Coordinates of C-alpha atoms in Angstrom, one line a residue:
Chain T
M1 CA -10.1 -26.1 -19.3
G2 CA -7.9 -23.4 -21.1
I3 CA -9.9 -22.0 -24.0
K4 CA -7.2 -20.7 -26.3
R5 CA -8.1 -17.3 -27.4
D6 CA -7.6 -13.7 -26.8
I7 CA -9.0 -13.3 -23.3
S8 CA -9.9 -9.7 -24.0
H9 CA -12.7 -11.1 -26.0
T10 CA -14.2 -13.8 -23.7
V11 CA -17.8 -13.0 -24.3
W12 CA -19.0 -16.3 -25.5
S13 CA -22.7 -15.7 -25.3
V14 CA -25.1 -13.1 -24.2
R15 CA -28.6 -13.0 -23.1
G16 CA -30.9 -13.9 -26.0
N17 CA -28.5 -16.3 -27.6
A18 CA -28.6 -20.1 -27.3
V19 CA -27.6 -20.3 -23.7
M20 CA -30.6 -19.6 -21.4
D21 CA -30.4 -17.9 -18.1
V22 CA -31.0 -20.1 -15.2
V23 CA -32.1 -19.6 -11.5
T24 CA -30.6 -21.3 -8.5
R25 CA -31.6 -20.9 -4.8
S26 CA -28.2 -21.6 -3.2
L27 CA -24.7 -20.7 -3.8
E28 CA -23.4 -23.7 -1.9
P29 CA -23.5 -26.0 -5.0
L30 CA -21.8 -23.2 -7.1
I31 CA -19.0 -23.0 -4.7
A32 CA -18.6 -26.8 -4.4
A33 CA -18.6 -27.2 -8.2
L34 CA -15.9 -24.6 -8.5
R35 CA -13.8 -26.3 -5.9
A36 CA -14.4 -29.6 -7.6
A37 CA -13.2 -28.1 -10.9
G38 CA -10.0 -27.2 -9.1
Y39 CA -10.5 -23.7 -8.3
T40 CA -9.8 -21.9 -5.0
V41 CA -12.9 -19.9 -4.6
V42 CA -12.2 -16.3 -3.4
G43 CA -15.3 -14.3 -2.4
P44 CA -16.6 -11.6 -0.2
T45 CA -16.4 -12.1 3.6
V46 CA -16.7 -9.7 6.5
K47 CA -13.2 -9.3 8.0
D48 CA -11.6 -6.4 9.9
R49 CA -14.9 -4.5 9.7
A50 CA -14.9 -4.4 5.9
I51 CA -16.1 -6.7 3.1
R52 CA -12.9 -8.4 2.0
L53 CA -12.1 -10.8 -0.9
T54 CA -10.8 -13.9 0.8
E55 CA -10.7 -17.7 0.2
I56 CA -14.0 -19.3 1.1
S57 CA -15.1 -22.9 1.2
S58 CA -18.7 -22.4 1.9
A59 CA -21.6 -20.1 1.1
A60 CA -22.0 -19.6 4.9
E61 CA -18.9 -17.4 4.9
L62 CA -20.6 -14.8 2.5
P63 CA -21.7 -11.5 4.0
D64 CA -25.3 -12.2 4.4
G65 CA -27.1 -9.2 5.9
T66 CA -24.1 -6.9 5.7
G67 CA -24.3 -3.6 3.9
D68 CA -22.0 -0.6 3.8
V69 CA -21.9 3.1 3.8
Q70 CA -19.3 4.9 1.7
E71 CA -18.5 8.5 1.6
P72 CA -15.2 10.4 0.8
G73 CA -12.6 9.1 3.4
N74 CA -15.1 7.0 5.2
Y75 CA -16.2 3.4 5.1
R76 CA -18.5 1.5 7.5
L77 CA -20.3 -1.7 7.6
T78 CA -24.0 -1.7 8.4
E79 CA -26.5 -4.4 9.2
R80 CA -29.2 -5.2 6.7
D81 CA -32.6 -6.9 7.5
D82 CA -33.5 -8.0 4.0
G83 CA -31.4 -11.0 3.9
M84 CA -29.3 -9.9 0.9
V85 CA -26.0 -11.7 0.5
F86 CA -24.5 -9.0 -1.8
G87 CA -26.1 -5.9 -0.4
Y88 CA -22.9 -3.7 -0.4
A89 CA -21.1 -1.5 -2.9
A90 CA -17.4 -1.9 -4.0
S91 CA -15.2 -3.8 -1.6
P92 CA -11.8 -2.2 -0.7
D93 CA -10.4 -5.2 -2.7
S94 CA -10.6 -5.4 -6.5
A95 CA -9.3 -8.1 -8.7
K96 CA -6.0 -6.3 -9.1
R97 CA -4.3 -8.3 -6.3
F98 CA -5.0 -11.4 -8.4
T99 CA -4.2 -10.0 -11.8
Q100 CA -1.2 -8.1 -10.6
P101 CA 0.2 -9.3 -7.4
P102 CA 1.7 -6.7 -5.1
R103 CA 5.2 -8.4 -5.4
Q104 CA 6.5 -10.9 -7.8
T105 CA 10.0 -12.3 -8.4
L106 CA 11.1 -11.8 -12.1
I107 CA 14.5 -13.3 -12.3
R108 CA 17.1 -14.8 -10.0
S109 CA 20.7 -15.4 -10.6
R110 CA 23.0 -17.9 -8.9
G111 CA 26.6 -17.0 -9.5
Q112 CA 26.8 -16.5 -13.2
V113 CA 23.6 -18.5 -14.0
I114 CA 20.3 -16.6 -14.7
E115 CA 17.2 -18.5 -13.7
E116 CA 13.8 -17.6 -15.1
V117 CA 11.3 -17.6 -12.3
E118 CA 8.0 -19.4 -13.2
P119 CA 5.2 -16.9 -12.6
E120 CA 2.6 -18.2 -10.1
A121 CA -0.8 -18.5 -11.8
P122 CA -3.1 -20.1 -9.3
R123 CA -6.6 -21.2 -10.6
I124 CA -8.8 -18.9 -8.6
A125 CA -12.6 -18.3 -9.0
L126 CA -13.3 -14.8 -8.1
L127 CA -16.9 -14.5 -6.8
G128 CA -18.7 -11.3 -6.4
L129 CA -16.9 -8.9 -8.9
R130 CA -19.0 -6.0 -9.9
A131 CA -19.4 -4.5 -13.4
C132 CA -16.8 -1.9 -12.5
D133 CA -14.4 -4.6 -11.5
L134 CA -14.8 -6.4 -14.8
A135 CA -14.3 -3.1 -16.7
A136 CA -11.1 -2.7 -14.8
I137 CA -9.9 -6.1 -15.7
A138 CA -10.6 -5.1 -19.4
V139 CA -8.5 -2.0 -18.9
Q140 CA -5.8 -4.0 -17.3
D141 CA -5.9 -6.4 -20.3
R142 CA -5.4 -3.6 -22.7
V143 CA -2.4 -2.4 -20.5
F144 CA -0.7 -5.7 -20.0
L145 CA -1.7 -7.6 -23.2
G146 CA -2.2 -4.9 -25.7
G147 CA 0.5 -3.3 -27.6
R148 CA 3.9 -4.9 -28.8
H149 CA 5.0 -6.2 -25.5
P150 CA 2.3 -8.4 -23.9
D151 CA 3.2 -9.6 -20.4
P152 CA 3.2 -13.4 -20.4
A153 CA 2.9 -13.7 -16.6
Y154 CA -0.1 -11.5 -16.6
R155 CA -1.6 -13.6 -19.3
R156 CA -1.1 -16.8 -17.3
R157 CA -2.6 -15.3 -14.1
R158 CA -5.4 -13.8 -16.1
E159 CA -6.2 -17.2 -17.9
A160 CA -6.3 -19.0 -14.6
L161 CA -9.0 -16.7 -13.2
F162 CA -12.7 -17.8 -13.4
L163 CA -14.8 -14.6 -13.0
I164 CA -18.2 -14.6 -11.4
A165 CA -19.8 -11.2 -11.4
V166 CA -22.8 -10.3 -9.2
N167 CA -24.7 -7.4 -10.5
C168 CA -24.7 -4.4 -8.2
A169 CA -28.0 -3.8 -6.4
V170 CA -26.8 -1.3 -3.8
P171 CA -24.3 1.1 -5.2
G172 CA -22.4 3.1 -2.7
G173 CA -22.1 6.9 -1.9
T174 CA -19.0 7.2 -4.0
C175 CA -20.0 5.1 -7.0
F176 CA -20.3 6.6 -10.6
C177 CA -20.1 3.7 -12.8
V178 CA -23.1 5.0 -14.8
S179 CA -21.1 8.2 -15.7
M180 CA -18.2 6.1 -16.9
G181 CA -20.4 3.7 -18.8
T182 CA -19.1 0.6 -17.0
G183 CA -22.2 -0.4 -15.0
P184 CA -24.0 -1.3 -12.9
K185 CA -24.9 -4.3 -15.0
A186 CA -22.1 -6.7 -16.0
T187 CA -22.4 -7.1 -19.8
A188 CA -19.1 -8.7 -20.7
G189 CA -15.9 -10.3 -19.5
F190 CA -17.4 -12.8 -17.0
D191 CA -17.6 -16.5 -17.0
L192 CA -21.0 -16.3 -15.0
A193 CA -22.9 -13.3 -13.8
L194 CA -25.4 -13.5 -11.0
T195 CA -28.3 -11.2 -10.0
E196 CA -29.6 -11.5 -6.6
L197 CA -33.4 -11.6 -6.6
A198 CA -35.8 -11.2 -3.6
A199 CA -39.1 -12.9 -2.6
P200 CA -38.3 -15.6 -2.9
H201 CA -34.5 -15.3 -2.5
R202 CA -32.6 -16.8 -5.4
F203 CA -30.0 -16.0 -8.0
L204 CA -30.5 -15.5 -11.7
I205 CA -27.2 -16.8 -13.5
E206 CA -26.0 -15.7 -16.9
T207 CA -23.4 -17.6 -18.7
G208 CA -20.5 -15.8 -20.4
S209 CA -18.1 -18.7 -21.3
E210 CA -18.0 -22.4 -22.1
R211 CA -16.3 -23.2 -18.9
G212 CA -19.0 -21.2 -17.2
A213 CA -21.6 -23.3 -18.9
R214 CA -19.9 -26.4 -17.6
I215 CA -20.1 -25.2 -14.0
V216 CA -23.8 -24.3 -14.4
A217 CA -24.5 -27.8 -15.8
A218 CA -22.9 -29.2 -12.6
I219 CA -25.3 -27.4 -10.3
P220 CA -29.0 -27.7 -9.5
H221 CA -30.9 -25.1 -11.5
Q222 CA -34.1 -24.3 -13.3
A223 CA -34.6 -22.2 -16.5
A224 CA -35.3 -18.6 -15.8
T225 CA -38.7 -17.4 -16.6
G226 CA -39.5 -14.2 -18.3
D227 CA -40.5 -12.7 -14.8
D228 CA -37.0 -13.8 -13.4
V229 CA -35.2 -11.9 -16.3
A230 CA -37.5 -8.9 -15.9
A231 CA -36.8 -8.8 -12.1
A232 CA -33.1 -9.0 -12.7
D233 CA -33.3 -6.2 -15.2
E234 CA -35.1 -4.1 -12.7
V235 CA -32.4 -4.7 -10.1
S236 CA -29.8 -3.2 -12.5
R237 CA -32.2 -0.3 -13.5
T238 CA -32.9 0.6 -9.8
A239 CA -29.1 0.4 -9.2
A240 CA -28.3 2.8 -12.0
G241 CA -30.6 5.3 -10.5
R242 CA -28.7 5.1 -7.2
M243 CA -25.3 6.4 -8.1
G244 CA -23.7 8.4 -5.2
R245 CA -21.9 10.6 -7.7
T246 CA -21.9 11.7 -11.3
V247 CA -19.0 13.1 -13.4
D248 CA -19.1 14.9 -16.8
T249 CA -16.4 13.4 -18.9
E250 CA -17.5 15.0 -22.2
G251 CA -14.5 16.5 -23.9
V252 CA -12.3 15.5 -20.9
Q253 CA -9.4 14.6 -23.2
E254 CA -9.2 18.3 -24.3
W255 CA -10.2 20.4 -21.2
L256 CA -8.3 18.3 -18.5
P257 CA -4.8 18.5 -20.1
A258 CA -5.4 22.1 -20.9
A259 CA -6.2 22.9 -17.4
H260 CA -2.4 22.5 -16.5
D261 CA -2.1 25.8 -14.7
H262 CA -5.5 25.7 -13.0
P263 CA -5.5 27.0 -9.4
R264 CA -7.5 24.0 -8.3
W265 CA -4.3 22.0 -8.4
D266 CA -2.8 24.0 -5.6
D267 CA -6.1 23.5 -3.6
V268 CA -6.1 19.8 -3.9
A269 CA -2.5 19.6 -3.1
S270 CA -3.2 21.2 0.1
R271 CA -5.4 18.2 1.0
C272 CA -3.4 15.5 -0.7
L273 CA -1.2 13.3 1.6
A274 CA 0.8 11.8 -1.4
C275 CA 0.1 8.6 0.7
T276 CA -0.7 6.5 -2.5
N277 CA -3.9 5.1 -1.1
C278 CA -6.0 6.2 -4.2
T279 CA -3.5 4.4 -6.6
M280 CA -3.3 1.4 -4.5
A281 CA -7.0 1.0 -4.2
C282 CA -7.6 1.7 -7.8
P283 CA -8.4 -1.4 -9.7
T284 CA -6.6 0.0 -12.9
C285 CA -3.6 1.7 -11.6
F286 CA -0.9 -0.6 -12.7
C287 CA 2.4 1.1 -12.0
S288 CA 5.2 -0.9 -10.5
T289 CA 8.9 -0.5 -9.7
V290 CA 11.7 -3.0 -10.0
E291 CA 14.0 -3.7 -7.0
D292 CA 17.2 -5.7 -7.2
V293 CA 18.5 -7.4 -4.1
T294 CA 21.4 -9.8 -3.3
D295 CA 21.8 -12.3 -0.4
L296 CA 24.5 -11.9 2.2
S297 CA 27.0 -14.2 0.4
G298 CA 26.5 -12.2 -2.9
D299 CA 26.0 -15.4 -4.8
V300 CA 22.2 -15.1 -5.4
A301 CA 20.7 -11.9 -6.8
E302 CA 16.9 -11.3 -7.3
R303 CA 14.9 -8.9 -9.3
S304 CA 11.4 -8.3 -8.2
E305 CA 8.5 -6.2 -9.3
R306 CA 6.4 -4.5 -6.8
W307 CA 3.4 -2.1 -6.7
D308 CA 4.5 1.5 -6.8
S309 CA 2.6 4.7 -7.3
C310 CA 3.0 7.9 -9.1
F311 CA 2.6 9.6 -5.7
T312 CA 6.1 8.5 -4.5
L313 CA 9.2 10.5 -5.1
D314 CA 11.2 7.6 -6.3
F315 CA 8.6 6.9 -9.0
S316 CA 9.7 9.8 -11.2
E317 CA 13.3 9.9 -10.1
V318 CA 15.7 10.7 -13.0
G319 CA 19.3 11.5 -12.5
G320 CA 18.9 11.6 -8.8
S321 CA 15.9 13.8 -8.3
P322 CA 12.2 13.5 -8.9
V323 CA 10.7 15.0 -12.1
R324 CA 7.4 15.6 -10.2
G325 CA 8.6 16.9 -6.8
S326 CA 5.5 18.7 -5.9
Q327 CA 2.2 17.2 -4.6
R328 CA 0.4 19.6 -7.1
G329 CA 2.4 18.1 -9.9
R330 CA 1.8 14.5 -8.8
Y331 CA -1.9 14.9 -8.3
R332 CA -2.2 16.6 -11.7
Q333 CA -0.4 13.9 -13.3
W334 CA -2.5 11.1 -11.9
L335 CA -5.9 12.7 -12.4
T336 CA -4.9 13.8 -15.9
H337 CA -3.7 10.5 -16.9
K338 CA -6.5 8.5 -15.4
F339 CA -9.2 10.5 -17.1
A340 CA -7.6 11.9 -20.2
T341 CA -4.2 10.8 -21.5
W342 CA -5.0 7.2 -20.7
Y343 CA -7.2 7.4 -23.9
D344 CA -4.1 8.4 -25.9
Q345 CA -2.1 5.5 -24.4
F346 CA -4.6 2.7 -24.2
G347 CA -7.8 3.8 -26.2
T348 CA -9.9 3.8 -23.1
S349 CA -10.5 5.9 -19.9
G350 CA -8.3 4.7 -17.0
C351 CA -11.3 5.2 -14.7
V352 CA -14.2 2.8 -14.2
G353 CA -16.2 4.7 -11.7
C354 CA -15.8 2.3 -8.7
G355 CA -15.3 5.1 -6.3
R356 CA -12.5 3.4 -4.3
C357 CA -10.1 6.3 -4.7
I358 CA -12.8 8.5 -3.1
T359 CA -13.7 6.2 -0.2
W360 CA -10.1 5.1 0.6
C361 CA -8.5 8.6 0.5
P362 CA -7.9 9.4 4.1
T363 CA -8.7 13.0 3.7
G364 CA -11.6 12.2 1.2
I365 CA -10.4 13.9 -1.9
D366 CA -13.2 13.3 -4.4
V367 CA -12.1 12.9 -8.1
T368 CA -15.6 13.8 -9.3
E369 CA -15.6 17.1 -7.3
E370 CA -12.0 17.9 -8.5
L371 CA -13.0 17.3 -12.2
S372 CA -16.1 19.4 -11.7
A373 CA -14.2 22.3 -10.0
I374 CA -11.7 22.3 -12.8
R375 CA -14.2 22.3 -15.6
Y376 CA -16.9 24.5 -14.0
G377 CA -15.3 26.2 -11.0
T378 CA -16.6 25.5 -7.5
E379 CA -19.8 27.3 -8.2
G380 CA -20.6 24.9 -11.0
P381 CA -22.9 21.9 -11.0
S382 CA -22.3 19.5 -8.1
C383 CA -21.1 16.0 -8.7
I384 CA -22.8 14.8 -5.6
R385 CA -26.4 13.7 -6.0
Chain D
M1 CA 40.1 -0.8 -0.8
D2 CA 37.1 -3.0 -0.4
A3 CA 37.6 -5.6 2.3
R4 CA 36.3 -8.2 0.0
Q5 CA 38.7 -7.4 -2.7
T6 CA 41.6 -7.9 -0.4
G7 CA 40.2 -11.3 0.5
R8 CA 39.6 -10.6 4.2
R9 CA 36.3 -10.5 5.9
P10 CA 35.0 -7.0 6.6
R11 CA 35.0 -6.0 10.1
L12 CA 31.7 -5.1 11.8
A13 CA 31.4 -3.0 15.0
V14 CA 28.2 -2.2 16.8
W15 CA 28.0 0.8 19.2
K16 CA 25.6 2.0 21.8
F17 CA 24.8 5.5 22.8
A18 CA 21.7 6.7 24.6
S19 CA 19.2 4.0 23.7
C20 CA 17.3 0.9 25.0
D21 CA 19.4 -1.6 23.1
G22 CA 16.3 -2.7 21.1
C23 CA 18.0 -2.1 17.8
Q24 CA 21.1 -4.0 18.7
L25 CA 18.8 -6.8 19.8
T26 CA 17.3 -6.8 16.2
L27 CA 20.8 -7.8 15.0
L28 CA 20.9 -10.7 17.6
D29 CA 17.3 -11.6 16.6
C30 CA 18.5 -12.3 13.0
E31 CA 19.1 -15.8 14.4
D32 CA 19.2 -17.9 11.2
E33 CA 20.9 -15.2 9.3
L34 CA 23.4 -14.4 12.1
L35 CA 25.6 -17.2 11.1
S36 CA 25.6 -16.1 7.5
I37 CA 26.5 -12.5 8.7
A38 CA 29.4 -14.0 10.8
A39 CA 30.5 -16.0 7.7
E40 CA 30.7 -12.8 5.6
M41 CA 31.9 -10.4 8.3
E42 CA 34.1 -10.4 11.4
I43 CA 32.0 -9.4 14.2
A44 CA 34.8 -7.5 15.9
Y45 CA 33.2 -5.3 18.4
F46 CA 29.7 -5.9 19.7
L47 CA 29.5 -5.7 23.5
E48 CA 25.8 -6.7 23.5
A49 CA 26.9 -10.0 22.1
S50 CA 30.5 -10.5 23.3
S51 CA 32.6 -8.9 26.0
A52 CA 35.8 -9.3 23.9
P53 CA 36.2 -6.2 22.0
G54 CA 38.3 -6.3 18.9
P55 CA 40.4 -3.3 18.0
G56 CA 39.7 -1.0 15.1
P57 CA 39.6 0.1 12.5
Y58 CA 36.2 -1.3 11.3
D59 CA 34.8 -1.5 7.8
L60 CA 31.2 -1.1 9.0
S61 CA 29.9 0.5 12.2
L62 CA 26.3 0.2 13.2
V63 CA 25.6 2.9 15.7
E64 CA 22.6 2.8 18.1
G65 CA 21.6 5.7 20.3
S66 CA 21.6 9.4 20.4
I67 CA 24.1 11.8 21.8
T68 CA 23.1 13.2 25.2
T69 CA 26.3 13.6 27.2
P70 CA 29.6 15.5 26.6
E71 CA 31.4 12.1 26.9
D72 CA 29.3 10.6 24.1
A73 CA 29.8 13.6 22.0
E74 CA 33.6 12.8 22.2
R75 CA 33.1 9.1 21.7
I76 CA 31.1 9.3 18.5
R77 CA 33.9 11.2 17.0
H78 CA 36.2 8.3 17.9
V79 CA 33.8 5.8 16.4
R80 CA 33.7 7.9 13.1
R81 CA 37.5 8.0 12.9
V82 CA 37.8 4.2 13.3
S83 CA 35.0 3.5 10.8
R84 CA 35.1 3.2 7.1
R85 CA 31.3 3.2 6.9
L86 CA 29.1 4.4 9.6
V87 CA 25.3 3.5 9.5
T88 CA 22.9 4.7 12.2
I89 CA 20.3 2.2 13.4
G90 CA 17.1 3.3 14.8
A91 CA 15.0 6.4 15.9
C92 CA 17.5 7.4 18.6
A93 CA 20.6 7.4 16.4
T94 CA 18.8 8.9 13.4
A95 CA 16.3 11.3 15.0
G96 CA 17.3 11.8 18.7
G97 CA 14.7 9.2 20.0
I98 CA 12.2 9.6 22.7
Q99 CA 14.8 11.3 24.9
A100 CA 14.8 14.2 22.6
L101 CA 11.6 15.2 24.2
R102 CA 13.9 17.2 26.5
D103 CA 14.4 19.5 23.4
F104 CA 10.8 20.8 24.1
A105 CA 11.5 21.4 27.9
D106 CA 14.3 22.2 30.3
V107 CA 16.6 19.4 30.9
R108 CA 17.7 20.8 34.3
E109 CA 14.2 20.8 35.4
F110 CA 13.9 17.0 34.6
T111 CA 17.2 16.1 36.4
S112 CA 16.0 18.0 39.5
V113 CA 12.8 16.0 39.6
V114 CA 14.3 12.7 38.8
Y115 CA 17.6 12.6 40.7
A116 CA 18.4 13.1 44.4
R117 CA 21.7 14.7 43.6
P118 CA 21.1 16.3 40.1
E119 CA 24.6 18.0 40.3
Y120 CA 26.2 14.6 39.7
I121 CA 24.4 14.4 36.3
A122 CA 26.4 15.7 33.3
T123 CA 24.0 15.8 30.4
L124 CA 23.5 17.9 27.3
E125 CA 20.6 20.2 26.8
R126 CA 19.4 18.3 23.7
S127 CA 19.4 14.8 22.5
T128 CA 20.8 14.8 19.0
P129 CA 21.0 12.3 16.2
I130 CA 24.5 11.0 15.2
S131 CA 24.3 13.0 11.9
A132 CA 24.4 16.3 13.9
N133 CA 27.7 15.2 15.3
V134 CA 29.6 13.4 12.6
P135 CA 28.9 12.6 9.0
V136 CA 27.0 9.4 8.5
D137 CA 26.8 7.1 5.5
F138 CA 23.2 5.8 5.8
E139 CA 20.4 6.2 8.4
L140 CA 18.2 3.2 9.1
R141 CA 14.9 4.2 10.7
G142 CA 12.7 2.6 13.1
C143 CA 11.9 2.1 16.8
P144 CA 13.1 -0.6 16.7
I145 CA 14.6 -1.1 13.3
D146 CA 13.1 -3.8 11.1
K147 CA 15.2 -7.0 10.8
R148 CA 14.7 -7.4 7.1
Q149 CA 15.8 -3.7 6.5
L150 CA 18.9 -4.3 8.8
L151 CA 19.9 -7.4 6.7
E152 CA 19.3 -5.4 3.5
V153 CA 21.5 -2.6 4.7
I154 CA 24.3 -5.0 5.7
T155 CA 23.9 -6.9 2.5
A156 CA 24.0 -3.8 0.4
F157 CA 27.2 -2.8 2.2
L158 CA 28.8 -6.1 1.4
A159 CA 27.8 -5.8 -2.4
D160 CA 28.7 -2.1 -2.4
R161 CA 25.4 -1.2 -3.6
R162 CA 22.5 1.2 -2.6
P163 CA 20.2 -0.4 0.0
V164 CA 16.6 -0.9 -1.1
V165 CA 15.0 1.2 1.7
P166 CA 12.2 3.3 0.1
G167 CA 11.2 6.6 1.6
H168 CA 7.5 6.3 0.8
S169 CA 4.6 6.1 3.2
V170 CA 3.5 3.2 5.4
C171 CA 0.3 3.2 3.2
V172 CA 2.2 1.6 0.3
E173 CA 3.2 -1.4 2.4
C174 CA -0.2 -1.4 4.2
K175 CA -2.1 -1.9 0.9
A176 CA 0.4 -4.3 -0.5
R177 CA 0.0 -6.4 2.6
G178 CA -3.8 -6.4 2.2
N179 CA -4.7 -4.6 5.3
V180 CA -7.9 -2.6 5.5
C181 CA -7.2 1.1 6.2
V182 CA -7.9 1.6 9.8
L183 CA -8.2 5.4 9.4
V184 CA -11.1 5.0 6.7
A185 CA -12.8 1.8 7.8
H186 CA -12.4 2.1 11.6
G187 CA -11.9 5.8 12.3
T188 CA -8.7 4.8 14.1
P189 CA -6.1 7.6 14.2
C190 CA -3.2 6.5 12.2
L191 CA 0.1 8.3 11.2
G192 CA 0.7 6.0 8.4
P193 CA 0.2 8.5 5.6
V194 CA 3.0 10.7 7.0
T195 CA 5.3 8.0 8.2
Q196 CA 8.1 6.2 6.2
A197 CA 7.5 2.6 5.5
G198 CA 9.8 -0.2 6.7
C199 CA 7.9 -2.0 9.4
G200 CA 5.7 -3.9 6.9
A201 CA 2.7 -1.9 8.1
L202 CA 2.8 -4.0 11.3
C203 CA 0.3 -2.0 13.6
P204 CA -2.4 -1.6 10.9
A205 CA -2.1 -5.5 10.3
Y206 CA -3.4 -5.8 13.8
N207 CA -6.0 -3.1 13.5
R208 CA -4.1 -0.5 15.3
G209 CA -3.1 2.9 13.9
C210 CA 0.6 3.7 13.0
Y211 CA 2.6 5.3 15.8
G212 CA 5.2 6.8 13.5
C213 CA 8.1 4.7 14.6
F214 CA 9.9 5.1 11.3
G215 CA 9.7 8.9 11.3
P216 CA 8.4 11.1 8.5
A217 CA 8.1 9.8 5.0
E218 CA 9.7 11.4 2.0
T219 CA 6.8 13.9 1.8
T220 CA 4.4 14.8 4.4
N221 CA 1.3 16.8 4.6
S222 CA 0.6 16.8 8.3
G223 CA -1.8 19.7 8.1
A224 CA -4.2 17.7 5.9
L225 CA -3.7 14.6 8.1
N226 CA -4.3 16.7 11.3
A227 CA -7.6 17.9 9.8
K228 CA -8.7 14.3 9.4
L229 CA -7.5 13.4 12.9
R230 CA -9.3 16.3 14.4
A231 CA -12.5 15.1 12.6
L232 CA -12.0 11.8 14.2
G233 CA -12.1 13.4 17.6
M234 CA -8.5 14.0 18.4
S235 CA -7.7 17.1 20.6
D236 CA -4.8 19.4 19.9
P237 CA -2.9 18.0 22.9
D238 CA -3.5 14.6 21.6
L239 CA -2.1 15.6 18.3
V240 CA 0.9 17.1 20.0
R241 CA 1.5 13.8 21.8
V242 CA 1.3 11.5 18.7
Y243 CA 4.0 13.5 16.9
R244 CA 6.2 13.6 19.9
T245 CA 7.3 10.2 20.4
F246 CA 10.4 8.5 19.0
N247 CA 11.0 11.0 16.1
A248 CA 9.7 14.2 17.8
T249 CA 12.5 16.4 16.6
E250 CA 12.4 15.2 13.0
E251 CA 11.4 18.5 11.1
P252 CA 8.1 17.4 9.7
F253 CA 7.0 15.9 12.9
R254 CA 8.1 18.8 14.9
R255 CA 6.2 21.2 12.6
A256 CA 3.1 19.0 12.8
S257 CA 3.2 19.1 16.7
E258 CA 4.0 22.8 16.9
E259 CA 1.1 23.5 14.4
A260 CA -1.3 21.5 16.7
E261 CA 0.2 23.3 19.8
G262 CA -0.2 26.6 18.3
D263 CA -3.8 25.8 17.7
A264 CA -4.3 24.6 21.3

């Protein structure tokens, strides 16, 4: 496979160009074709009372008839009676685990010999990503591949991923991708993008890359009709009107950093556990730390990288004590970086509006509410629709 | 001078005070690595493993258990005197253990209920961690301790480096492991957000809430967590009980339980 080019520009064709959208009735041939092409297929399944991204071998493992309810600090699965396979909002799992694994060994030394550790880059087809997830991958591409020091291990993992988006039909109560301009329709950065259509139940497939086109060619399909395309557009239009939340980011690069001494930071600190769940669940939070360990004999030493968070004390430890010792300071740093100073660093917002930090915060801190309170005060416009 | 620099194997001692022996067993549970430890260190004093005690001094002493009797208060001073490095292992040695629940009550009342002849019982009013009695070089948390962390502490001692034992919350390990959050997705009460990592997020991996075995994390906000736990239906007496287990007298957990008790 391996199309050699900058993977941050993988849009190979878009609707209206030479490649026609197609329609297929079952995902079984798609999964089989991906497996035949050497990919491990990772898709949504119901596990531990949540929609999880796990390895699947059959469409029967997809979460047919399962929906979810998401609100600050709360996630529950529900039953759907409409037979939708992808009738849920953002899963607790994003693509981050696959682009940036929780732990990876960087170097190993035996005696005086330093060994480079070959980064693992399994060929994985991620099925069921949302537009927000693709936007998050694009943010991570800028973080890891932009600038003067691109990360070769990230590049290898990234190139080994085959991305299959499924356009979001049922956004959750904590979603705000419309506000962030990242969804709900996937427009770029995918190999294939599916839209689930009802009555009759089928999937419209858009192709976003050459390798995507090769997979489509290998499965039974029909050309999409104008009605199919219109129906798919309607799915995304309806979804756009169902965002659980909104956020006003106009001028955020000015007013958020300027709010350094806002009393709201103390208020949010009183609710913040500094537990790191928001950053761990966030699909763009990329911070890591490096750990050096030795073995008992002292002959072998290993340096590994693991997920870290700006909410831990070690993260900002300089000269034996943390620079940001207060919860207030750490929350302010995270929110300000995510929504404002990320632009200075990477030329984009760090937030894609997936709502995971809101849902998975144990105490239900809502970034849209915090931003609104900082900008307008608590009497200002509500972020909750 | 470092034992390794002198060419002899450093001498290891393992001591027991008021405890259940579970943390010492963690050392025996090392199995595969136990031979490597024996290759690098002389296991000089470890009554749980060998009835032949070797004389001191020792380069590294692992101390299990809390101080609950006048005799033990003396004995720990002896252990400190004969140990170059002293590392406490487990919640008892580090935080007083479950037996520190006596700190919230009258120990004489307990002895009068439990023992036929309570006057034979010589016990202290409080169960104290080792650090309240003698200086310690490192405290390894957990009830019981985690095998990987124990190996890391021993290895770090041998390499004369700082052990990699982070003070952050269980949530960091839980998310890295790929667990779904039981608090958010199941409504299961969990102390993970205020508890120090180290166990590998064991209980949440099996869809159970964290019991706080490793004691308070580097920063805690139990007021905020208690609000969530109350919203999940926990009563104030329930809250008092979850904080008063193996690390009840650790200051953040003590405050958390007292806050709940005050509201009761």
